[in-house]
Short mmCIF file of C-alpha atoms in Angstrom, two decimals:
data_model
loop_
_atom_site.label_atom_id
_atom_site.label_comp_id
_atom_site.label_asym_id
_atom_site.label_seq_id
_atom_site.Cartn_x
_atom_site.Cartn_y
_atom_site.Cartn_z
CA MET A 1 -60.42 -152.58 -207.26
CA LYS A 2 -58.40 -155.30 -205.49
CA LEU A 3 -55.16 -153.69 -206.67
CA GLN A 4 -56.31 -150.32 -205.36
CA ARG A 5 -57.08 -151.82 -201.93
CA ARG A 6 -53.66 -153.45 -201.78
CA VAL A 7 -51.97 -150.17 -202.65
CA VAL A 8 -53.90 -148.41 -199.87
CA VAL A 9 -52.98 -151.11 -197.33
CA ILE A 10 -49.31 -151.06 -198.35
CA CYS A 11 -49.13 -147.25 -198.23
CA ALA A 12 -50.86 -147.15 -194.84
CA THR A 13 -48.51 -149.80 -193.47
CA ILE A 14 -45.42 -148.00 -194.77
CA SER A 15 -46.73 -144.75 -193.29
CA LEU A 16 -47.26 -146.34 -189.89
CA LEU A 17 -43.85 -147.99 -189.98
CA TRP A 18 -42.30 -144.63 -190.83
CA CYS A 19 -44.07 -143.12 -187.81
CA VAL A 20 -42.72 -145.91 -185.60
CA ALA A 21 -39.21 -145.33 -186.92
CA ALA A 22 -39.55 -141.60 -186.28
CA ARG A 23 -40.68 -142.22 -182.72
CA GLU A 24 -37.93 -144.73 -182.09
CA ALA A 25 -35.40 -142.12 -183.24
CA ALA A 26 -36.48 -140.06 -180.23
CA ALA A 27 -36.13 -143.02 -177.86
CA TYR A 28 -33.37 -143.21 -175.24
CA THR A 29 -31.77 -146.51 -174.33
CA GLU A 30 -28.60 -147.37 -172.43
CA ASP A 31 -27.32 -150.91 -171.87
CA PHE A 32 -23.64 -149.99 -171.24
CA GLN A 33 -22.46 -152.46 -173.88
CA SER A 34 -20.66 -149.92 -176.08
CA TYR A 35 -18.19 -148.71 -173.44
CA THR A 36 -14.75 -149.94 -172.50
CA ASN A 37 -14.66 -152.29 -169.53
CA GLY A 38 -13.61 -150.21 -166.50
CA MET A 39 -14.84 -146.87 -167.88
CA GLY A 40 -16.16 -144.44 -165.27
CA ALA A 41 -19.77 -143.26 -165.58
CA ARG A 42 -18.52 -139.65 -165.48
CA ASP A 43 -16.84 -140.29 -168.86
CA ILE A 44 -20.11 -141.28 -170.54
CA PRO A 45 -21.57 -138.27 -172.43
CA GLY A 46 -24.30 -136.61 -170.37
CA TRP A 47 -23.41 -138.41 -167.13
CA ASN A 48 -22.05 -137.06 -163.85
CA SER A 49 -20.68 -139.22 -161.06
CA PRO A 50 -18.15 -138.86 -158.22
CA THR A 51 -14.58 -138.19 -159.33
CA VAL A 52 -12.98 -141.18 -157.62
CA GLY A 53 -10.44 -142.94 -159.79
CA GLY A 54 -9.73 -146.64 -160.09
CA SER A 55 -11.21 -149.37 -157.93
CA GLY A 56 -12.71 -148.42 -154.62
CA ASN A 57 -15.59 -146.75 -152.83
CA GLY A 58 -17.66 -143.98 -154.35
CA ASN A 59 -17.23 -145.23 -157.90
CA TYR A 60 -19.77 -145.74 -160.68
CA THR A 61 -17.95 -147.88 -163.22
CA VAL A 62 -18.91 -149.90 -166.28
CA TRP A 63 -17.82 -153.49 -165.70
CA GLN A 64 -18.38 -156.86 -167.30
CA ASN A 65 -17.70 -158.64 -164.02
CA SER A 66 -18.48 -157.30 -160.57
CA GLU A 67 -15.61 -155.98 -158.49
CA ILE A 68 -16.85 -158.18 -155.68
CA VAL A 69 -14.13 -160.77 -156.13
CA SER A 70 -15.03 -162.74 -153.03
CA THR A 71 -17.88 -162.72 -150.57
CA PRO A 72 -17.90 -163.49 -146.83
CA GLY A 73 -17.10 -167.12 -146.17
CA GLY A 74 -14.83 -167.38 -149.20
CA ASN A 75 -17.65 -167.72 -151.71
CA PRO A 76 -16.82 -167.04 -155.38
CA SER A 77 -17.19 -163.70 -157.13
CA TYR A 78 -20.54 -162.00 -157.53
CA GLY A 79 -20.75 -162.56 -161.28
CA SER A 80 -21.50 -160.07 -164.05
CA ALA A 81 -22.20 -156.42 -163.28
CA GLY A 82 -25.05 -156.35 -165.82
CA TYR A 83 -28.22 -158.37 -166.17
CA ALA A 84 -28.02 -161.88 -167.68
CA GLY A 85 -24.24 -161.95 -167.95
CA SER A 86 -23.96 -158.57 -169.67
CA GLN A 87 -21.86 -155.50 -168.97
CA GLY A 88 -23.47 -153.06 -166.54
CA LEU A 89 -22.90 -150.02 -164.33
CA GLU A 90 -21.64 -150.97 -160.88
CA ALA A 91 -21.89 -148.54 -158.02
CA LYS A 92 -19.87 -148.55 -154.80
CA PHE A 93 -20.88 -146.03 -152.20
CA ALA A 94 -18.55 -144.41 -149.72
CA GLY A 95 -21.20 -143.05 -147.38
CA SER A 96 -24.48 -141.23 -146.96
CA GLY A 97 -25.43 -137.74 -148.07
CA SER A 98 -27.35 -134.97 -146.39
CA THR A 99 -31.14 -134.71 -146.40
CA ILE A 100 -31.04 -132.51 -149.53
CA SER A 101 -28.26 -134.20 -151.49
CA GLN A 102 -26.96 -137.69 -152.07
CA ALA A 103 -23.81 -139.28 -153.33
CA GLY A 104 -25.01 -140.71 -156.60
CA VAL A 105 -24.98 -140.61 -160.38
CA LEU A 106 -26.95 -138.33 -162.69
CA ASP A 107 -27.79 -138.93 -166.36
CA THR A 108 -28.90 -135.74 -168.16
CA LEU A 109 -30.56 -136.14 -171.58
CA SER A 110 -30.74 -133.63 -174.39
CA GLY A 111 -32.39 -133.07 -177.76
CA ALA A 112 -34.75 -135.76 -179.04
CA ASN A 113 -33.99 -138.00 -176.04
CA VAL A 114 -35.98 -135.71 -173.74
CA LEU A 115 -39.52 -136.94 -173.01
CA ASN A 116 -41.99 -134.04 -173.07
CA ASN A 117 -45.69 -133.81 -172.28
CA SER A 118 -46.92 -134.15 -175.88
CA GLN A 119 -47.76 -137.84 -175.35
CA PRO A 120 -47.58 -140.46 -172.59
CA GLY A 121 -44.19 -142.01 -171.88
CA PHE A 122 -42.59 -145.26 -170.79
CA PHE A 123 -39.53 -145.82 -168.58
CA SER A 124 -37.74 -148.98 -167.52
CA THR A 125 -34.50 -150.00 -165.85
CA GLN A 126 -33.05 -152.97 -164.00
CA ILE A 127 -31.29 -152.79 -160.65
CA ARG A 128 -29.71 -155.22 -158.19
CA MET A 129 -28.82 -154.21 -154.64
CA SER A 130 -26.21 -156.51 -153.18
CA SER A 131 -25.86 -158.01 -149.73
CA TYR A 132 -22.27 -156.91 -149.67
CA ALA A 133 -20.30 -153.87 -148.55
CA MET A 134 -16.67 -153.10 -149.26
CA ALA A 135 -13.93 -151.83 -147.01
CA ASP A 136 -12.42 -148.39 -147.53
CA THR A 137 -9.25 -149.96 -148.88
CA GLY A 138 -10.95 -151.60 -151.87
CA ASN A 139 -12.71 -154.82 -152.70
CA THR A 140 -10.52 -157.27 -150.83
CA ASN A 141 -12.47 -157.16 -147.57
CA MET A 142 -16.12 -157.83 -148.32
CA THR A 143 -18.60 -157.74 -145.45
CA ASN A 144 -22.32 -158.27 -145.17
CA ALA A 145 -24.30 -155.13 -145.94
CA GLY A 146 -27.49 -154.69 -143.99
CA THR A 147 -26.46 -156.48 -140.80
CA GLY A 148 -25.82 -154.61 -137.61
CA THR A 149 -26.41 -150.95 -136.89
CA THR A 150 -23.81 -149.75 -139.41
CA PHE A 151 -26.03 -150.63 -142.36
CA GLY A 152 -29.49 -150.24 -140.85
CA GLY A 153 -31.81 -147.81 -142.61
CA ASN A 154 -29.65 -147.11 -145.63
CA SER A 155 -31.24 -146.54 -149.00
CA SER A 156 -31.16 -146.18 -152.75
CA ILE A 157 -33.49 -143.78 -154.57
CA LEU A 158 -34.27 -143.66 -158.28
CA TYR A 159 -35.40 -140.29 -159.68
CA ILE A 160 -37.00 -139.75 -163.11
CA GLY A 161 -37.63 -136.07 -163.81
CA SER A 162 -35.92 -132.70 -164.21
CA GLY A 163 -34.36 -129.88 -162.21
CA MET A 164 -31.60 -131.92 -160.51
CA GLN A 165 -28.24 -130.19 -160.21
CA TRP A 166 -24.79 -131.76 -160.11
CA SER A 167 -22.20 -130.24 -157.78
CA THR A 168 -18.65 -130.94 -158.92
CA SER A 169 -17.19 -129.57 -155.70
CA ALA A 170 -19.47 -131.64 -153.48
CA ASN A 171 -19.27 -134.75 -155.72
CA LYS A 172 -23.05 -135.10 -155.39
CA PHE A 173 -26.28 -134.11 -157.02
CA PHE A 174 -28.90 -131.97 -155.32
CA TRP A 175 -32.62 -132.60 -155.77
CA THR A 176 -33.87 -129.53 -153.88
CA ASN A 177 -35.38 -127.90 -156.99
CA ALA A 178 -36.25 -131.13 -158.79
CA THR A 179 -39.64 -132.31 -159.96
CA ALA A 180 -39.66 -136.06 -160.44
CA PHE A 181 -41.13 -139.48 -159.94
CA ALA A 182 -39.14 -141.21 -157.21
CA VAL A 183 -38.82 -144.80 -156.03
CA TYR A 184 -37.08 -145.25 -152.69
CA PHE A 185 -35.66 -148.69 -151.86
CA PHE A 186 -35.40 -148.58 -148.08
CA ALA A 187 -33.33 -151.07 -146.09
CA GLY A 188 -34.82 -150.96 -142.63
CA ASP A 189 -34.48 -152.72 -139.30
CA ASN A 190 -30.87 -153.76 -139.85
CA GLY A 191 -31.61 -155.30 -143.22
CA VAL A 192 -34.95 -156.87 -142.22
CA ASN A 193 -38.32 -155.60 -143.50
CA ASN A 194 -36.90 -153.92 -146.59
CA SER A 195 -39.59 -151.82 -148.27
CA VAL A 196 -40.33 -149.38 -151.08
CA PHE A 197 -41.45 -145.79 -150.53
CA THR A 198 -43.12 -143.77 -153.27
CA ASP A 199 -45.82 -141.11 -153.76
CA THR A 200 -49.43 -141.86 -154.68
CA PRO A 201 -52.00 -139.43 -156.16
CA GLY A 202 -54.42 -137.54 -153.97
CA THR A 203 -52.62 -138.15 -150.69
CA GLU A 204 -50.53 -134.99 -150.46
CA ASN A 205 -51.56 -132.61 -147.68
CA ALA A 206 -50.21 -129.84 -145.48
CA SER A 207 -48.65 -132.33 -143.05
CA TRP A 208 -46.32 -133.62 -145.75
CA LEU A 209 -42.71 -132.59 -145.72
CA PRO A 210 -42.17 -131.99 -149.46
CA GLY A 211 -38.94 -133.49 -150.66
CA PHE A 212 -37.21 -136.78 -151.32
CA GLY A 213 -35.61 -137.33 -147.94
CA ALA A 214 -33.77 -140.58 -147.27
CA THR A 215 -33.60 -140.52 -143.48
CA ALA A 216 -36.08 -141.64 -140.86
CA GLY A 217 -36.86 -138.00 -140.06
CA THR A 218 -38.00 -137.31 -143.61
CA GLN A 219 -40.15 -140.39 -144.19
CA THR A 220 -43.25 -138.17 -144.11
CA SER A 221 -42.06 -136.99 -147.55
CA TRP A 222 -43.48 -140.21 -148.95
CA ALA A 223 -47.18 -141.00 -149.25
CA TYR A 224 -46.89 -144.77 -149.62
CA ARG A 225 -44.81 -147.62 -148.25
CA ASN A 226 -45.12 -151.36 -148.89
CA ALA A 227 -43.88 -152.54 -145.52
CA SER A 228 -45.20 -156.09 -145.63
CA ASN A 229 -42.64 -158.86 -145.30
CA THR A 230 -44.33 -160.67 -148.19
CA THR A 231 -43.71 -157.76 -150.57
CA ALA A 232 -40.31 -156.60 -149.32
CA TRP A 233 -37.52 -156.34 -151.89
CA ALA A 234 -34.71 -158.85 -151.60
CA ARG A 235 -30.99 -158.25 -151.89
CA ASP A 236 -28.95 -159.91 -154.67
CA THR A 237 -32.05 -160.00 -156.91
CA TRP A 238 -32.48 -158.26 -160.26
CA TYR A 239 -35.62 -156.11 -160.33
CA THR A 240 -37.21 -154.32 -163.26
CA VAL A 241 -38.57 -150.88 -162.35
CA GLN A 242 -41.12 -149.85 -164.96
CA LEU A 243 -43.20 -146.68 -165.35
CA SER A 244 -45.85 -146.78 -168.07
CA ASN A 245 -48.47 -144.27 -169.17
CA ILE A 246 -46.38 -141.40 -167.84
CA THR A 247 -48.45 -138.22 -168.08
CA LEU A 248 -47.12 -134.73 -167.34
CA PRO A 249 -50.16 -132.40 -167.31
CA GLY A 250 -48.59 -129.53 -165.36
CA GLN A 251 -48.11 -129.31 -161.60
CA ALA A 252 -45.69 -131.88 -160.18
CA THR A 253 -48.25 -133.65 -158.00
CA ASN A 254 -50.66 -133.94 -160.96
CA ALA A 255 -48.13 -135.97 -162.95
CA THR A 256 -48.91 -139.67 -162.82
CA ALA A 257 -47.44 -142.99 -163.94
CA HIS A 258 -48.21 -146.67 -163.55
CA LEU A 259 -45.37 -148.12 -161.47
CA GLN A 260 -44.55 -151.82 -161.58
CA ILE A 261 -41.57 -153.41 -159.83
CA PHE A 262 -41.06 -157.08 -160.57
CA ASN A 263 -38.44 -159.80 -160.38
CA SER A 264 -36.61 -159.66 -163.72
CA GLN A 265 -36.15 -163.44 -163.87
CA THR A 266 -39.44 -164.78 -162.50
CA SER A 267 -41.74 -161.80 -163.30
CA ALA A 268 -43.08 -162.04 -159.73
CA MET A 269 -44.66 -158.67 -158.95
CA LEU A 270 -43.28 -156.73 -156.00
CA LEU A 271 -45.32 -153.54 -156.41
CA ASP A 272 -48.08 -152.47 -158.81
CA THR A 273 -49.59 -149.03 -158.21
CA ILE A 274 -50.22 -145.55 -159.63
CA ILE A 275 -47.73 -142.94 -158.46
CA THR A 276 -47.48 -139.17 -158.68
CA GLY A 277 -44.66 -136.72 -159.20
CA GLN A 278 -43.25 -134.71 -156.33
CA GLY A 279 -41.04 -131.72 -155.69
CA GLY A 280 -37.77 -131.49 -153.82
CA ASN A 281 -39.08 -128.60 -151.71
CA SER A 282 -42.30 -126.67 -151.11
CA ASN A 283 -41.79 -124.44 -154.14
CA ALA A 284 -40.87 -127.26 -156.51
CA TRP A 285 -43.84 -129.27 -155.24
CA GLY A 286 -46.24 -126.87 -156.94
CA THR A 287 -44.20 -126.03 -160.02
CA THR A 288 -44.67 -127.29 -163.56
CA PHE A 289 -43.40 -130.80 -164.34
CA ASN A 290 -43.61 -131.02 -168.13
CA GLN A 291 -40.54 -132.99 -169.21
CA ILE A 292 -38.22 -135.81 -168.21
CA ASN A 293 -34.62 -135.05 -169.07
CA GLN A 294 -32.81 -136.55 -166.09
CA ILE A 295 -32.43 -139.99 -164.52
CA GLY A 296 -30.61 -140.14 -161.22
CA TRP A 297 -29.70 -142.62 -158.51
CA ALA A 298 -29.05 -141.16 -155.06
CA ASP A 299 -27.57 -143.51 -152.53
CA ALA A 300 -26.91 -143.71 -148.84
CA ARG A 301 -26.12 -147.43 -148.82
CA ILE A 302 -22.92 -147.09 -146.84
CA GLY A 303 -20.15 -148.96 -148.63
CA ALA A 304 -22.64 -151.09 -150.56
CA VAL A 305 -22.06 -152.48 -154.06
CA ASP A 306 -25.05 -152.31 -156.44
CA GLN A 307 -25.67 -152.67 -160.18
CA ILE A 308 -27.72 -150.76 -162.80
CA ASP A 309 -28.55 -151.90 -166.33
CA ASN A 310 -30.87 -151.51 -169.36
CA ILE A 311 -32.30 -147.99 -169.11
CA VAL A 312 -35.17 -147.15 -171.48
CA LEU A 313 -37.14 -143.89 -171.88
CA ILE A 314 -39.50 -143.77 -174.89
CA PRO A 315 -42.87 -142.38 -175.94
CA GLU A 316 -45.59 -144.85 -174.95
CA PRO A 317 -46.85 -145.66 -178.52
CA SER A 318 -43.39 -147.01 -179.40
CA THR A 319 -43.93 -150.05 -177.21
CA ALA A 320 -45.77 -153.28 -177.98
CA LEU A 321 -48.64 -152.10 -180.18
CA LEU A 322 -46.79 -150.32 -182.98
CA THR A 323 -44.24 -152.92 -184.03
CA MET A 324 -43.61 -154.30 -187.49
CA SER A 325 -44.84 -157.76 -186.52
CA GLY A 326 -47.97 -156.29 -185.00
CA LEU A 327 -48.79 -154.19 -188.04
CA PHE A 328 -48.28 -156.99 -190.51
CA GLY A 329 -50.15 -159.35 -188.20
CA VAL A 330 -53.18 -157.06 -188.22
CA ALA A 331 -53.06 -156.73 -192.01
CA THR A 332 -52.88 -160.51 -192.44
CA MET A 333 -55.76 -161.08 -190.03
CA MET A 334 -57.95 -158.54 -191.86
CA ARG A 335 -57.29 -160.23 -195.18
CA ARG A 336 -58.17 -163.65 -193.75
CA ARG A 337 -61.43 -162.34 -192.33
CA ARG A 338 -62.45 -160.96 -195.73
CA ARG A 339 -61.82 -164.13 -197.71
CA PRO A 340 -64.84 -166.14 -196.51
CA CYS A 341 -67.11 -163.23 -197.44
CA HIS A 342 -65.79 -163.17 -201.01
CA GLN A 343 -66.19 -166.93 -201.29
CA SER A 344 -69.81 -166.84 -200.10
CA LYS A 345 -70.62 -164.21 -202.70
CA ARG A 346 -69.17 -166.32 -205.47
CA GLU A 347 -71.15 -169.32 -204.30
#
């Protein structure tokens, strides 16, 4: 009887581990470690980015060390382009886009990497938005980004969804027909009172201007803003942007996710709320949002230098609960709980 129980437990454990392995096979991760230092994002399979060669503005390049070789005042270089000394994707922006397109980078997934609506999903990435801007001639003339009128009100927006289109001729992607979750890092008031815009469930109404606008005139596109000085995002700080329990039940504004933005090093929470999907225009607003196959960053941070690292998109059950250590831990705990009962019977 004991042997039979052990066989059942072992078979069940192997079955669960097989399920975990199968789910992990469908997971998408990108830490930029497997690429040659200096490789352009446009050369990574599935990625589109501006076709600007070499060092300079408008680039999205995989680097070990930031191209910020010196900062104002003669301070030393900015350090690694990835989180915790790793290789990462560094972005340098030449200028702002229109209200329906942004200079940016677009990662399009395919096959098993696409997250569909069959089960909840999980997304995470790390970003750092620098205090520094670069001159048109390259990285030798660093200036402060976010001071003075030149850099007031610029932005960086993260999109997680589908329907975005890359324009080779325009060197930009267009989100007009997109359905997505969006997180808008807004640098306002000449670099003071930075805030995060996003969309929250149940707040959409006819007065909204559907879309993901990044200018002051389109701020009514967003249902929520954390404008408090105590919760404003800080430059030169690594943040983890995490969406958990992503559900895609149909219409874009019915899609929901639990958004958390926190300091990657201290875990201090910047924003913790439930958000909803949105559409890039009135038609897309009401259309079906049933998969995530694109991750994009659209930027109007004029001349700024920012970093992106550690992208993860996986089905929700593949996270903490269904791990090998967790499964074997549960099995061990169950066996320990049973032992006293057997001993009492023998006594």
